[in-house]
Short mmCIF file of C-alpha atoms and ligand atoms in Angstrom, two decimals:
data_model
loop_
_atom_site.label_atom_id
_atom_site.label_comp_id
_atom_site.label_asym_id
_atom_site.label_seq_id
_atom_site.Cartn_x
_atom_site.Cartn_y
_atom_site.Cartn_z
CA ASP A 12 24.04 76.38 246.69
CA LEU A 13 24.25 72.63 246.28
CA GLY A 14 28.04 72.35 246.43
CA PRO A 15 29.08 68.82 245.45
CA TYR A 16 25.52 67.47 245.79
CA ARG A 17 22.86 66.88 243.17
CA TYR A 18 19.86 67.31 245.43
CA TYR A 19 19.06 69.36 248.53
CA MET A 20 17.92 66.23 250.33
CA GLN A 21 21.33 64.67 249.76
CA LYS A 22 23.08 67.83 250.98
CA GLU A 23 20.82 67.93 254.05
CA ILE A 24 21.51 64.28 254.88
CA PHE A 25 25.21 65.08 254.95
CA GLU A 26 24.66 68.26 256.96
CA GLN A 27 23.31 66.27 259.90
CA PRO A 28 26.49 66.09 262.00
CA ARG A 29 26.78 69.88 261.73
CA ALA A 30 23.07 70.36 262.53
CA VAL A 31 23.50 68.32 265.72
CA VAL A 32 26.59 70.34 266.74
CA ASP A 33 24.60 73.56 266.23
CA THR A 34 21.55 72.26 268.11
CA LEU A 35 23.78 71.40 271.08
CA GLN A 36 25.69 74.67 270.90
CA ASP A 37 24.29 76.25 274.08
CA VAL A 38 23.80 73.01 275.97
CA THR A 39 26.53 72.87 278.60
CA SER A 40 24.45 71.14 281.25
CA ILE A 41 20.99 69.65 281.63
CA MET A 42 18.59 72.19 283.14
CA PRO A 43 14.92 73.12 282.70
CA GLU A 44 15.91 76.57 281.42
CA LEU A 45 17.00 74.92 278.15
CA PHE A 46 13.28 75.07 277.36
CA GLY A 47 12.68 78.70 278.38
CA ASP A 48 12.59 81.01 281.36
CA ASN A 49 9.59 79.21 282.86
CA GLY A 50 11.22 75.83 282.34
CA TRP A 51 11.78 75.03 285.98
CA ARG A 52 8.24 75.94 287.06
CA VAL A 53 6.50 74.13 284.21
CA LEU A 54 8.60 70.97 284.00
CA ASN A 55 8.37 70.46 287.76
CA ALA A 56 4.58 70.80 287.71
CA VAL A 57 3.77 68.02 285.24
CA ASP A 58 2.85 64.40 285.91
CA SER A 59 2.61 63.09 282.34
CA VAL A 60 3.48 63.97 278.74
CA LEU A 61 1.36 64.19 275.58
CA LEU A 62 3.24 64.54 272.29
CA LEU A 63 1.36 65.89 269.25
CA ALA A 64 2.79 65.73 265.73
CA CYS A 65 2.30 64.66 262.09
CA GLY A 66 4.32 62.60 259.61
CA GLY A 67 8.00 62.29 260.31
CA SER A 68 7.70 64.46 263.42
CA TYR A 69 5.23 61.90 264.77
CA HIS A 70 7.93 59.24 264.42
CA ALA A 71 10.36 61.44 266.38
CA ALA A 72 7.67 61.81 269.06
CA LEU A 73 7.14 58.02 269.19
CA THR A 74 10.87 57.52 269.78
CA ALA A 75 10.71 60.09 272.60
CA LYS A 76 8.06 57.99 274.36
CA TYR A 77 10.64 55.24 274.91
CA TRP A 78 13.23 57.74 276.17
CA ILE A 79 10.95 59.71 278.52
CA GLU A 80 9.33 56.62 280.03
CA SER A 81 12.66 54.93 280.55
CA LEU A 82 14.68 57.92 281.85
CA ALA A 83 12.06 60.05 283.62
CA ARG A 84 9.48 57.32 284.45
CA LEU A 85 6.62 59.59 283.38
CA PRO A 86 3.64 58.22 281.43
CA VAL A 87 3.74 59.38 277.80
CA SER A 88 1.13 59.31 275.06
CA VAL A 89 1.79 60.19 271.45
CA GLU A 90 -0.99 61.33 269.16
CA ILE A 91 -1.28 62.05 265.46
CA ALA A 92 -2.35 65.70 265.60
CA SER A 93 -5.14 65.33 263.01
CA GLU A 94 -6.70 62.54 265.09
CA TYR A 95 -6.26 64.14 268.48
CA ARG A 96 -7.96 67.36 267.51
CA TYR A 97 -11.25 65.61 266.69
CA ARG A 98 -11.38 63.08 269.50
CA ASP A 99 -12.95 63.31 272.91
CA GLY A 100 -9.67 63.03 274.75
CA VAL A 101 -9.53 63.00 278.54
CA PRO A 102 -7.68 66.16 279.56
CA ASN A 103 -5.31 66.38 282.51
CA ALA A 104 -4.25 69.88 283.55
CA LYS A 105 -0.92 68.49 284.79
CA THR A 106 0.08 67.04 281.43
CA LEU A 107 2.97 68.60 279.52
CA VAL A 108 1.72 69.03 275.95
CA VAL A 109 4.63 68.86 273.52
CA ALA A 110 3.98 69.95 269.94
CA VAL A 111 6.70 68.60 267.66
CA SER A 112 6.83 70.34 264.29
CA GLN A 113 9.91 71.39 262.37
CA SER A 114 8.07 74.10 260.41
CA GLY A 115 5.88 75.18 263.32
CA GLU A 116 3.16 75.94 260.76
CA THR A 117 1.46 72.56 260.34
CA ALA A 118 -2.27 73.29 260.58
CA ASP A 119 -3.18 70.04 262.32
CA VAL A 120 -0.52 70.51 265.00
CA LEU A 121 -1.67 74.08 265.66
CA GLY A 122 -5.28 72.85 265.74
CA ALA A 123 -4.49 70.01 268.15
CA LEU A 124 -2.64 72.40 270.44
CA GLN A 125 -5.67 74.73 270.49
CA VAL A 126 -7.89 71.82 271.48
CA ALA A 127 -5.54 70.85 274.32
CA LYS A 128 -5.43 74.43 275.60
CA ARG A 129 -9.20 74.82 275.33
CA GLN A 130 -9.51 71.71 277.50
CA GLY A 131 -7.40 73.34 280.19
CA MET A 132 -3.95 71.98 279.39
CA HIS A 133 -1.70 75.02 279.64
CA HIS A 134 1.74 73.49 280.13
CA THR A 135 2.86 73.59 276.51
CA LEU A 136 6.21 73.14 274.79
CA ALA A 137 7.04 73.65 271.11
CA ILE A 138 9.94 71.72 269.59
CA CYS A 139 10.51 73.50 266.36
CA ASN A 140 13.13 74.52 263.79
CA VAL A 141 11.67 77.97 263.05
CA PRO A 142 11.80 80.51 265.92
CA THR A 143 9.39 82.89 264.17
CA SER A 144 6.70 80.23 263.62
CA ALA A 145 3.09 80.34 264.82
CA LEU A 146 3.70 77.29 267.01
CA ALA A 147 6.56 78.98 268.87
CA ARG A 148 4.26 81.91 269.69
CA GLU A 149 1.51 79.60 270.97
CA CYS A 150 3.52 77.64 273.55
CA SER A 151 4.75 78.62 277.01
CA LEU A 152 8.04 76.77 276.51
CA THR A 153 10.14 76.38 273.37
CA PHE A 154 13.18 74.51 272.18
CA PHE A 155 14.58 75.43 268.80
CA THR A 156 16.53 72.90 266.82
CA ARG A 157 19.20 74.49 264.71
CA ALA A 158 19.05 72.34 261.62
CA GLY A 159 19.18 75.40 259.37
CA VAL A 160 16.82 75.82 256.44
CA GLU A 161 15.61 72.50 255.05
CA ILE A 162 14.65 72.68 251.38
CA GLY A 163 14.05 69.03 250.47
CA VAL A 164 10.40 68.20 251.13
CA ALA A 165 11.39 64.95 252.85
CA SER A 166 12.64 65.87 256.28
CA THR A 167 16.14 64.68 257.23
CA LYS A 168 18.25 66.99 259.39
CA ALA A 169 15.14 68.51 260.95
CA PHE A 170 14.10 64.99 262.03
CA THR A 171 17.42 63.98 263.62
CA THR A 172 17.72 67.32 265.45
CA GLN A 173 14.15 66.86 266.74
CA LEU A 174 15.36 63.57 268.21
CA VAL A 175 18.26 65.38 269.88
CA ALA A 176 15.85 67.96 271.35
CA LEU A 177 13.52 65.22 272.59
CA PHE A 178 16.41 63.33 274.19
CA LEU A 179 17.34 66.55 276.04
CA LEU A 180 13.72 66.81 277.17
CA ALA A 181 13.82 63.22 278.50
CA LEU A 182 17.02 63.99 280.43
CA THR A 183 15.58 67.23 281.81
CA LEU A 184 12.36 65.58 282.97
CA ALA A 185 14.47 62.85 284.59
CA GLN A 186 16.45 65.54 286.40
CA CYS A 187 13.30 67.28 287.64
CA ARG A 188 12.18 63.96 289.05
CA ARG A 189 15.58 63.37 290.68
CA ARG A 190 16.29 60.45 288.44
CA LEU A 191 19.42 61.87 286.83
CA SER A 192 22.59 61.75 288.89
CA GLU A 193 25.39 64.17 288.05
CA GLN A 194 27.36 61.19 286.80
CA ASP A 195 24.55 60.15 284.46
CA GLU A 196 24.19 63.72 283.24
CA GLN A 197 27.88 63.86 282.32
CA ARG A 198 27.72 60.47 280.64
CA HIS A 199 24.72 61.45 278.49
CA LEU A 200 26.23 64.85 277.60
CA LEU A 201 29.43 63.12 276.52
CA ALA A 202 27.43 60.71 274.36
CA LEU A 203 25.57 63.64 272.75
CA ARG A 204 28.84 65.47 272.03
CA HIS A 205 30.20 62.34 270.38
CA LEU A 206 27.09 61.89 268.24
CA PRO A 207 28.21 64.04 265.26
CA ASP A 208 31.37 61.92 264.84
CA ALA A 209 29.36 58.74 265.08
CA MET A 210 26.94 60.10 262.45
CA THR A 211 29.83 60.90 260.12
CA ARG A 212 30.92 57.29 260.31
CA VAL A 213 27.42 56.09 259.44
CA LEU A 214 27.33 58.44 256.44
CA ALA A 215 30.52 56.74 255.21
CA LEU A 216 28.49 53.52 254.72
CA GLU A 217 26.80 55.14 251.72
CA PRO A 218 28.45 52.94 249.02
CA GLN A 219 27.12 49.74 250.63
CA ILE A 220 23.65 51.26 250.96
CA VAL A 221 23.66 52.30 247.27
CA ALA A 222 24.08 48.64 246.31
CA TRP A 223 21.00 47.68 248.35
CA ALA A 224 18.97 50.59 247.04
CA GLU A 225 19.64 49.44 243.49
CA GLN A 226 18.21 46.01 244.30
CA LEU A 227 15.19 47.46 246.09
CA THR A 228 14.35 49.93 243.37
CA ARG A 229 12.79 47.21 241.20
CA ARG A 230 10.35 46.19 243.95
CA GLN A 231 6.71 47.16 244.37
CA ASP A 232 6.56 46.67 248.13
CA ILE A 233 8.98 46.60 251.04
CA LEU A 234 8.43 45.68 254.69
CA PHE A 235 10.40 47.51 257.37
CA LEU A 236 10.83 45.87 260.77
CA GLY A 237 12.05 47.28 264.06
CA ARG A 238 11.48 46.74 267.75
CA GLY A 239 11.39 49.00 270.78
CA MET A 240 12.73 52.48 270.20
CA HIS A 241 13.80 51.43 266.69
CA TYR A 242 10.25 50.64 265.60
CA PRO A 243 9.56 54.35 264.94
CA ILE A 244 12.83 54.45 262.96
CA ALA A 245 11.55 51.61 260.77
CA MET A 246 8.35 53.71 260.32
CA GLU A 247 10.45 56.68 259.29
CA GLY A 248 12.32 54.45 256.79
CA ALA A 249 9.04 53.29 255.25
CA LEU A 250 7.71 56.86 255.07
CA LYS A 251 10.83 58.08 253.29
CA MET A 252 10.60 55.19 250.80
CA LYS A 253 6.98 56.08 249.98
CA GLU A 254 7.58 59.82 249.85
CA ILE A 255 10.52 60.04 247.50
CA ALA A 256 10.95 56.63 245.81
CA TYR A 257 7.17 56.03 245.44
CA ILE A 258 7.64 52.43 246.57
CA HIS A 259 4.91 51.06 248.80
CA ALA A 260 6.50 50.41 252.18
CA GLU A 261 5.05 49.44 255.55
CA ALA A 262 6.69 49.31 258.92
CA TYR A 263 5.80 46.74 261.57
CA ALA A 264 6.90 46.23 265.10
CA ALA A 265 8.65 42.94 264.39
CA GLY A 266 6.68 41.09 267.07
CA GLU A 267 3.50 41.80 265.09
CA LEU A 268 4.74 39.96 262.02
CA LYS A 269 3.11 36.66 262.83
CA HIS A 270 -0.19 38.40 263.63
CA GLY A 271 -0.82 39.10 259.96
CA PRO A 272 1.81 40.61 257.70
CA LEU A 273 3.83 37.38 257.56
CA ALA A 274 1.22 36.24 255.02
CA LEU A 275 2.69 38.79 252.59
CA VAL A 276 6.25 37.52 252.85
CA SER A 277 7.62 35.58 249.86
CA ASP A 278 10.66 35.86 247.61
CA GLU A 279 8.88 38.87 246.09
CA MET A 280 8.81 40.81 249.34
CA PRO A 281 12.08 42.28 250.59
CA VAL A 282 12.28 43.01 254.31
CA VAL A 283 14.48 45.74 255.77
CA ALA A 284 15.27 45.21 259.46
CA VAL A 285 16.62 47.80 261.88
CA ALA A 286 18.53 45.49 264.20
CA PRO A 287 20.85 47.25 266.63
CA ASN A 288 22.41 45.49 269.59
CA ASP A 289 19.85 46.02 272.27
CA ARG A 290 17.92 43.81 274.63
CA LEU A 291 15.38 43.03 271.91
CA LEU A 292 17.91 41.77 269.36
CA GLU A 293 17.38 38.08 270.13
CA LYS A 294 13.63 38.55 269.73
CA LEU A 295 14.16 40.38 266.45
CA LYS A 296 16.42 37.59 265.21
CA SER A 297 13.64 35.08 265.69
CA ASN A 298 11.30 37.41 263.76
CA MET A 299 13.91 37.48 260.97
CA HIS A 300 13.98 33.66 260.90
CA GLU A 301 10.23 33.75 260.28
CA VAL A 302 10.98 35.85 257.18
CA SER A 303 13.83 33.60 255.95
CA ALA A 304 11.70 30.50 256.39
CA ARG A 305 9.26 32.00 253.86
CA SER A 306 12.01 32.88 251.34
CA GLY A 307 11.83 36.61 252.11
CA LYS A 308 15.05 38.45 251.32
CA LEU A 309 16.39 40.29 254.39
CA TYR A 310 18.37 43.52 254.41
CA VAL A 311 19.61 44.05 257.94
CA PHE A 312 21.12 47.16 259.49
CA ALA A 313 23.01 45.82 262.49
CA ASP A 314 25.73 47.05 264.83
CA ILE A 315 29.44 46.42 264.77
CA ASP A 316 29.75 43.38 267.01
CA CYS A 317 26.46 41.78 266.14
CA ARG A 318 26.47 38.06 265.35
CA ILE A 319 24.10 38.14 262.40
CA MET A 320 25.81 36.48 259.45
CA SER A 321 25.25 37.30 255.80
CA GLY A 322 23.95 34.45 253.67
CA PRO A 323 22.17 33.82 250.38
CA ALA A 324 18.93 35.41 251.57
CA ILE A 325 20.28 37.80 254.19
CA GLU A 326 22.53 40.78 253.71
CA VAL A 327 23.95 42.74 256.62
CA ILE A 328 25.38 46.25 256.90
CA ARG A 329 27.01 46.99 260.22
CA LEU A 330 27.09 50.43 261.74
CA THR A 331 30.54 51.17 263.18
CA GLU A 332 29.48 51.54 266.79
CA HIS A 333 26.55 50.98 269.10
CA HIS A 334 25.53 54.22 270.71
CA GLY A 335 23.18 53.12 273.46
CA LEU A 336 20.03 55.19 273.88
CA LEU A 337 21.07 57.44 270.98
CA SER A 338 21.13 54.51 268.55
CA PRO A 339 17.80 55.53 266.89
CA ILE A 340 19.48 58.74 265.67
CA LEU A 341 22.32 56.77 264.06
CA HIS A 342 19.99 54.18 262.54
CA THR A 343 17.90 56.91 260.91
CA ILE A 344 20.73 57.78 258.52
CA PRO A 345 20.75 54.49 256.58
CA MET A 346 16.94 54.75 256.24
CA GLN A 347 17.38 58.17 254.60
CA LEU A 348 20.21 57.03 252.33
CA LEU A 349 18.33 53.89 251.27
CA ALA A 350 15.26 55.88 250.20
CA PHE A 351 17.38 58.58 248.59
CA HIS A 352 19.32 56.13 246.42
CA ALA A 353 16.22 54.12 245.54
CA ALA A 354 14.61 57.39 244.41
CA LEU A 355 17.74 58.37 242.49
CA ALA A 356 17.74 55.04 240.66
CA ARG A 357 14.04 55.54 239.84
CA GLY A 358 14.62 59.08 238.61
CA THR A 359 11.95 60.74 240.75
CA ASP A 360 11.83 64.42 241.62
CA ILE A 361 13.58 63.90 244.95
CA ASP A 362 13.44 67.41 246.40
CA LYS A 363 9.84 67.99 245.34
CA PRO A 364 8.02 64.67 245.40
CA ARG A 365 4.68 64.62 243.59
CA ASN A 366 1.58 65.69 245.55
CA LEU A 367 3.54 66.86 248.62
CA ALA A 368 4.27 70.27 250.13
CA LYS A 369 7.03 71.22 252.53
CA SER A 370 4.71 72.82 255.02
CA VAL A 371 1.15 71.55 255.34
CA THR A 372 -0.66 74.74 256.38
CA VAL A 373 -4.08 73.46 255.39
CA GLU A 374 -6.06 70.61 256.87
C1 F6R B 509 8.46 63.55 256.22
C2 F6R B 509 7.94 64.90 256.24
C3 F6R B 509 6.55 65.13 256.73
C4 F6R B 509 6.58 66.10 257.91
C5 F6R B 509 5.16 66.44 258.39
C6 F6R B 509 5.18 67.34 259.61
O1 F6R B 509 9.65 63.48 255.52
O2 F6R B 509 8.64 65.82 255.91
O3 F6R B 509 5.91 63.95 257.07
O4 F6R B 509 7.33 65.51 258.93
O5 F6R B 509 4.45 67.07 257.35
O6 F6R B 509 5.79 68.55 259.35
P1 F6R B 509 6.23 69.51 260.49
O7 F6R B 509 7.34 68.86 261.27
O8 F6R B 509 6.71 70.77 259.83
O9 F6R B 509 5.02 69.73 261.36
#
C-alpha cells in the first residue's frame, strides 16, 4: 500500500524516522547483550574490527570505521566482501568480524564470512534487517535493524538503520574498553532518541531539493565531495544517483580533488558537497574554492549556522541542526531525495532500476 506516495522508495525515505524509533525500541542502555547472549564474552575478547559488506552497506560500514576508531579506539578495517573473499588476508583470531547486510542473503557477504571463519576468525556479528536470513544463522552475535520490509531496490531506511546499529556497536565497544562514562552514555542515548525528530526536519527540506534535482537531471556527470565521516555519505549519494537516475556520479574525499579529478571540473560538471559543521569544514571550503575557481557549479548541503554564502555559482541548503557524531545519518536523507527527484524528472523505473536485483544471491 503506497498511501500518498507514488513509489516505494519515496515511501521508504519518509518511513525513516519511524524505522529508527523501531530499531531503538529495546535499547534502554548501552550493553553488550544488545548484540546477543554472548555479547559480553565476545565483545570483551576482541582487539580489532573487520567490517565486510557490499554496495550501500559497504558505505554504512565505512562510516562505522570513523565512529569505532574515535569512540572505542579500536583499529578497524572495512572490506568489500567480493574482494576480501579472494584475497590472502592476514587473519587475527581476536578480530570481531562484522557482516553488514540488510537482506542477509548477499552471496559475497556470506562467502567472505566463510573465508574469515575458515581462517580462524570466530567472533562474528551480523547486522541485518531480516532475522530469518542465512547471515543471521551464520554469526555468533546478531543485531537486527527494524526497518520493516524494504521494497524499493535502492536501499534507504535499511541503510540509515544500519548506521544506527553501527553507532550502537561503536558505543558498546567503547563501553567494553572503559571509554564510555555513564554521562557519555546518557548523552549519546539522548541524541539517538532525538534523531527521528531531526530526520523529520530534514525530510521537510524536500521542496528545495526538488529544485536542485531538476537542474541536475540534465547532466551527464556529477561529482560528490565529502570529508571524514561524511565521505562515505557522499559515496552513498553518488551510488543512489547512478542506481536510480542513471546519471554517472563519482564521490571523492574532497582532499583528493587536486590529485586528479579537478581536471574534470568545468561549468559542465556540477559538484555536490556534503559540508556539515565539523572540524574539517574549513578544509572542505578550500576544496570548494578549487571548484569555483574552475567555474564548477556547487550544490552544498551545509548545517544551520554555517557561514557558506550562496552566490552565482554556489547554492546552499542548510539542514536545521547539527547533530554531532550522528550527522552522517541526517546528511544521508538529502542524498536520497536528490537522487529520487532526479530519477523522477528523468522518468526512470525508480523502484526497479534496470539491471539490478534487490537481493544479490549470486556472485
Ligand atoms: C544500494 C543497494 C545495494 C545494496 C547491496 C548490499 O542502494 O541497495 O548496493 O546495499 O546490494 O545488499 P545487502 O545489504 O542486502 O547485503
